[in-house]
Short mmCIF file of C-alpha atoms in Angstrom, two decimals:
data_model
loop_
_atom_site.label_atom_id
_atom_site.label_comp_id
_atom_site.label_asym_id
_atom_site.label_seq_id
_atom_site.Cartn_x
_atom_site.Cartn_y
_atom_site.Cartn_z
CA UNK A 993 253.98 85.21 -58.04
CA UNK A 994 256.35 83.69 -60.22
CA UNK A 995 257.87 87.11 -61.52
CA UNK A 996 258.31 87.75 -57.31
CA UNK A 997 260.01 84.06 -56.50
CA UNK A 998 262.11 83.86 -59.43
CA UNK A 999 263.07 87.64 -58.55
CA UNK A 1000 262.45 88.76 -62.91
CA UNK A 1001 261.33 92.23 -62.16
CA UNK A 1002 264.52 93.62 -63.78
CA UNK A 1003 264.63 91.91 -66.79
CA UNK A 1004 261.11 91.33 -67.31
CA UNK A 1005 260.36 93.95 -70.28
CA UNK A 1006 264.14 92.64 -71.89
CA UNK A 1007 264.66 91.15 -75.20
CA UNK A 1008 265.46 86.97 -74.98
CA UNK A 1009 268.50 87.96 -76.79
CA UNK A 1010 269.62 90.11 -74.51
CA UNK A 1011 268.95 87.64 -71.33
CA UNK A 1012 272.09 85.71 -69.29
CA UNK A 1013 271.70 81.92 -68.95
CA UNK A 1014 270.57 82.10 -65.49
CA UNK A 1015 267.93 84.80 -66.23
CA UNK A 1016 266.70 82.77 -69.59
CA UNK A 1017 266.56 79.93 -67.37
CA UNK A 1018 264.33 81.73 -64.67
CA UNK A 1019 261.72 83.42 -67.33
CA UNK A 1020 261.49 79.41 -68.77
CA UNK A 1021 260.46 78.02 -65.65
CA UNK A 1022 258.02 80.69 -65.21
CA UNK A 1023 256.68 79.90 -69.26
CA UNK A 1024 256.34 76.05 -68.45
CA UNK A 1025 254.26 76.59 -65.08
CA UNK A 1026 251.94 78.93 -66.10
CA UNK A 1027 249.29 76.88 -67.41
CA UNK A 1028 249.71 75.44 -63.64
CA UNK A 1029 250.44 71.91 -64.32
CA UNK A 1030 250.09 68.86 -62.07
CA UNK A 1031 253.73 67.40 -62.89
CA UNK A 1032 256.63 69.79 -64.01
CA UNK A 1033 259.96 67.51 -65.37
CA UNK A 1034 262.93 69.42 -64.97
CA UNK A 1035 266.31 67.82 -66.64
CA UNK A 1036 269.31 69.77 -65.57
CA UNK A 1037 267.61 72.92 -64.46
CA UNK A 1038 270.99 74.20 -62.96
CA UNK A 1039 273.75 72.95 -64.76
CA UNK A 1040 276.17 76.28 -65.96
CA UNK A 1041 274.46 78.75 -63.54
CA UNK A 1042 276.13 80.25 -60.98
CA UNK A 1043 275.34 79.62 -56.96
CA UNK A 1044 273.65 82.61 -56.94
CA UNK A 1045 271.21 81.48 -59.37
CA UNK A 1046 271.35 78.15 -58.70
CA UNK A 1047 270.06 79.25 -55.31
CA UNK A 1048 267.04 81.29 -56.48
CA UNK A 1049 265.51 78.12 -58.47
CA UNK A 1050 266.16 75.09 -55.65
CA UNK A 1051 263.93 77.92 -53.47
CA UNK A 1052 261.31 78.31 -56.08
CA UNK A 1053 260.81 74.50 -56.82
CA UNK A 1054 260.61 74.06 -52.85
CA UNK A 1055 258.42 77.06 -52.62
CA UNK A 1056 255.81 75.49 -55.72
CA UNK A 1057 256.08 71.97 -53.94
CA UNK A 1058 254.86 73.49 -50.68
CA UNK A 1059 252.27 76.16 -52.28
CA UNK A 1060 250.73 74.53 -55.27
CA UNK A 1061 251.62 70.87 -54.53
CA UNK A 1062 253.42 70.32 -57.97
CA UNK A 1063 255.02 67.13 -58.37
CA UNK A 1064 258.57 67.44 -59.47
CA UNK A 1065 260.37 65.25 -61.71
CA UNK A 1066 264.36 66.11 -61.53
CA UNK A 1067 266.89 64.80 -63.64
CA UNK A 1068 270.33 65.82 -62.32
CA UNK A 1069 274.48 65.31 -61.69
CA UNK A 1070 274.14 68.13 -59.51
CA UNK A 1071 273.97 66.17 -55.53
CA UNK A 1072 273.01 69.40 -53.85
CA UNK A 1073 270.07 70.08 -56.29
CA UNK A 1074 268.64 66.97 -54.98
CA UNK A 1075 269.72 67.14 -51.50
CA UNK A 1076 268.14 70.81 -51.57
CA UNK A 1077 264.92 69.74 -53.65
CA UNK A 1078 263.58 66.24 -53.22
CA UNK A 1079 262.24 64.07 -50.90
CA UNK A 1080 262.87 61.26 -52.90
CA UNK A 1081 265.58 59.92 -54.74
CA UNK A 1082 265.41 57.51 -58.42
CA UNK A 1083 268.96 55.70 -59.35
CA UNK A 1084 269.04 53.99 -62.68
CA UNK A 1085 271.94 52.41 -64.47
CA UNK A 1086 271.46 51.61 -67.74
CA UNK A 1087 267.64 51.44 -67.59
CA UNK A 1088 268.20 49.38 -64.66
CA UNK A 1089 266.21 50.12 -61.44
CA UNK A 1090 268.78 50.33 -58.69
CA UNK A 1091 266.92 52.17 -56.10
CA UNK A 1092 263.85 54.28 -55.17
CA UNK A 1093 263.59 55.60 -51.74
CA UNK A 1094 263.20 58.76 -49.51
CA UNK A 1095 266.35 61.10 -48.90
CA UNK A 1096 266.29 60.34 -45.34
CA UNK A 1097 266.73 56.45 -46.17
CA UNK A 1098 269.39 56.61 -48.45
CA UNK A 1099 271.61 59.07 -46.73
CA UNK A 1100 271.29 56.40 -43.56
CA UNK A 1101 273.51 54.25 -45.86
CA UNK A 1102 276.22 56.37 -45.07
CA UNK A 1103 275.76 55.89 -41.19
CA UNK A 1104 278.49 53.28 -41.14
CA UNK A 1105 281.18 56.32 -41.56
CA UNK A 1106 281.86 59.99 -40.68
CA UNK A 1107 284.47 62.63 -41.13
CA UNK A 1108 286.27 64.10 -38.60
CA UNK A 1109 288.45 67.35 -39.69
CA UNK A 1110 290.62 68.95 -37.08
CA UNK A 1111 292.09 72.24 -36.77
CA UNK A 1112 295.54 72.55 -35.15
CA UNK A 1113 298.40 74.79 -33.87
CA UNK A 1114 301.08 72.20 -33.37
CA UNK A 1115 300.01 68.08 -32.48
CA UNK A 1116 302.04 65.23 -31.02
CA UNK A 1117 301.64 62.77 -33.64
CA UNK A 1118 298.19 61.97 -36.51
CA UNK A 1119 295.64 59.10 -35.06
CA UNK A 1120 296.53 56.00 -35.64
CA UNK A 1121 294.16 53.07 -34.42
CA UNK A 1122 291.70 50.81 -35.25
CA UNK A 1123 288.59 52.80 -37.23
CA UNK A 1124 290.42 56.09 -37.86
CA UNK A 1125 292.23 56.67 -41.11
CA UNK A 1126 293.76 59.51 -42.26
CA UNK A 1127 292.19 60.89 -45.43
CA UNK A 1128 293.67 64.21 -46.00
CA UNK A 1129 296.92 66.01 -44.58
CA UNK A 1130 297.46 69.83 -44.32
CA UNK A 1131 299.88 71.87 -42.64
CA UNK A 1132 297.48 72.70 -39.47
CA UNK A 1133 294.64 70.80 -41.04
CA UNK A 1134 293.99 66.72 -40.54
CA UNK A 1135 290.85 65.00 -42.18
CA UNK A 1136 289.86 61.64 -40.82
CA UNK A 1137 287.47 58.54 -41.66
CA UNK A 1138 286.09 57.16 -38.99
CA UNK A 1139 284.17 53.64 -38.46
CA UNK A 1140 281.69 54.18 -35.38
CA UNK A 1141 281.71 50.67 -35.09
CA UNK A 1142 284.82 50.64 -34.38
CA UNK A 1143 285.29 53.45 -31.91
CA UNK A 1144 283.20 55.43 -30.19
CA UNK A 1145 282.80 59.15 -30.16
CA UNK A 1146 283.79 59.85 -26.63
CA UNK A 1147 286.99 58.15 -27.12
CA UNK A 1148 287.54 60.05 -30.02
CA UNK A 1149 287.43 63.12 -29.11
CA UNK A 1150 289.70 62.43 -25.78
CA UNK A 1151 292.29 61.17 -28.01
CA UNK A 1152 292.15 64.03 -30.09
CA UNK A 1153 292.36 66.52 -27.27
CA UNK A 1154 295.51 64.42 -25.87
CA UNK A 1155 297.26 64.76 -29.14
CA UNK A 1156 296.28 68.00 -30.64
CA UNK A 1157 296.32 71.31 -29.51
CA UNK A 1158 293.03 72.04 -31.40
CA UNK A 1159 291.58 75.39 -32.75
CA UNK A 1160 288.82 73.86 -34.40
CA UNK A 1161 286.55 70.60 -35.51
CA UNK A 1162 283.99 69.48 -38.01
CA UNK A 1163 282.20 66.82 -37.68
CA UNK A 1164 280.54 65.95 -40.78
CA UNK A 1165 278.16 63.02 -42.86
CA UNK A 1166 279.41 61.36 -46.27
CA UNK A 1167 278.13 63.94 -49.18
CA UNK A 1168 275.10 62.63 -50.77
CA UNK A 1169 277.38 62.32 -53.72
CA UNK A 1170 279.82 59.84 -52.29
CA UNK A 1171 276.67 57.49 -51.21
CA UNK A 1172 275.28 57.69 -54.88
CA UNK A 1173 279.42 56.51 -55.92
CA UNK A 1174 279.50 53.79 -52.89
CA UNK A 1175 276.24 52.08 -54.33
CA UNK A 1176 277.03 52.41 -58.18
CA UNK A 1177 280.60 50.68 -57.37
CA UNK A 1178 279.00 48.01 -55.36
CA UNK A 1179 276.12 47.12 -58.08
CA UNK A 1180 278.86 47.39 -60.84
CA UNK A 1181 280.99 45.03 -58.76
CA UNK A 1182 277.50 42.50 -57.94
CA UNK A 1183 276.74 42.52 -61.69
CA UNK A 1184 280.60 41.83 -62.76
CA UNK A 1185 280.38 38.98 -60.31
CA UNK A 1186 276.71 37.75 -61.66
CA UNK A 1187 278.05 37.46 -65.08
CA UNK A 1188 281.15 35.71 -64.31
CA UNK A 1189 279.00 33.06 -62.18
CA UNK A 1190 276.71 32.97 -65.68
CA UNK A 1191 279.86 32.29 -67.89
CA UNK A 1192 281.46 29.68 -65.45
CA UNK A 1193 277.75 27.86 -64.88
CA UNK A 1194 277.50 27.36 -68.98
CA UNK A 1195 281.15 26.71 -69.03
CA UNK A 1196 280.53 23.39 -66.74
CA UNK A 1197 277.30 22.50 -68.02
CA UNK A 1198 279.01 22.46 -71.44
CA UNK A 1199 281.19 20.13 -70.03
#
């Protein structure tokens, strides 16, 4: 099973020496599970393989989640090999328990923006109101932040079919990656803020 989902048949009967990263990487996984154990820790399992690789393992972990019911510990910089893999996401800073909830939950923190990228052969002039900012300017190419709150989608999009003579448009959700940013900057700024509060409430008392 492991030799069909982690696709080894051609470098099965190989000398290690002779094996790429990606294919060492593949026989390993295959070595650690095959005493089929309840919880398999994985700490970087991508990092320096190519997509194509990188690919082939995010499938097998699903696939030995779904099959054998393996719990899977991942330790990773890598957002898509959690957005591909887990159900659940772990943040700690600096031993510190930040958060620990389902994927589904903490992507809904990023419901308070969107991205709007249009396509264009020639436009009268970028958006410019309340909620829209521009983020990124290209020759035939705009990218824009936009606050829902602040404006709604239908008038959006007839503003943007006033002004542009669009070929195409993406609508798309902050990256996992720029959530995980957004809430480290936050608690860094809450615990910059808790300590200065500490020094300023001895400072007094001290007085």
């Amino acid at each position: 099973m492991f030799t069909e989902l982690l696709e080894m048949q051609s470098f099965l009967n190989k000398p290690v020496r002779q094996l790429s990263l990606g294919q060492k990487m593949r026989a390993e996984l295959a070595i650690a599970l095959l005493h089929d154990p309840d919880i398999l820790y994985l700490d970087e399992p991508t990092i320096g393989l190519d997509v194509v690789v990188k690919d082939k393992i995010r499938k097998f972990v699903r696939e030995l989640n779904r099959e054998k019911k393996t719990t899977v510990i991942l330790t990773t910089h890598d957002m898509a090999d959690i957005e591909e893999i887990c159900d659940r996401i772990i943040m700690i800073d600096h031993g510190t328990l930040m958060l620990d909830q389902t994927i589904a939950s903490f992507k809904s923190q990023g419901a308070d923006q969107y991205y709007v990228e249009v396509a264009f052969k020639n436009y009268k002039k970028p958006l410019s109101f309340d909620g829209v900012e521009l983020m990124k300017e290209q020759p035939f190419c705009h990218t824009y932040s936009i606050n829902p709150r602040l404006v709604s989608m239908n008038d959006l999009l007839s503003c943007i079919s006033e002004l542009f003579e669009v070929t195409d448009i993406t609508i798309k959700k902050p990256e996992i990656d720029e959530i995980v940013r957004k809430i480290y900057t936050s608690q860094s700024g809450e615990t910059k803020l808790s300590m200065k509060e500490s020094f300023l409430k001895k400072s007094i008392e001290k007085l």
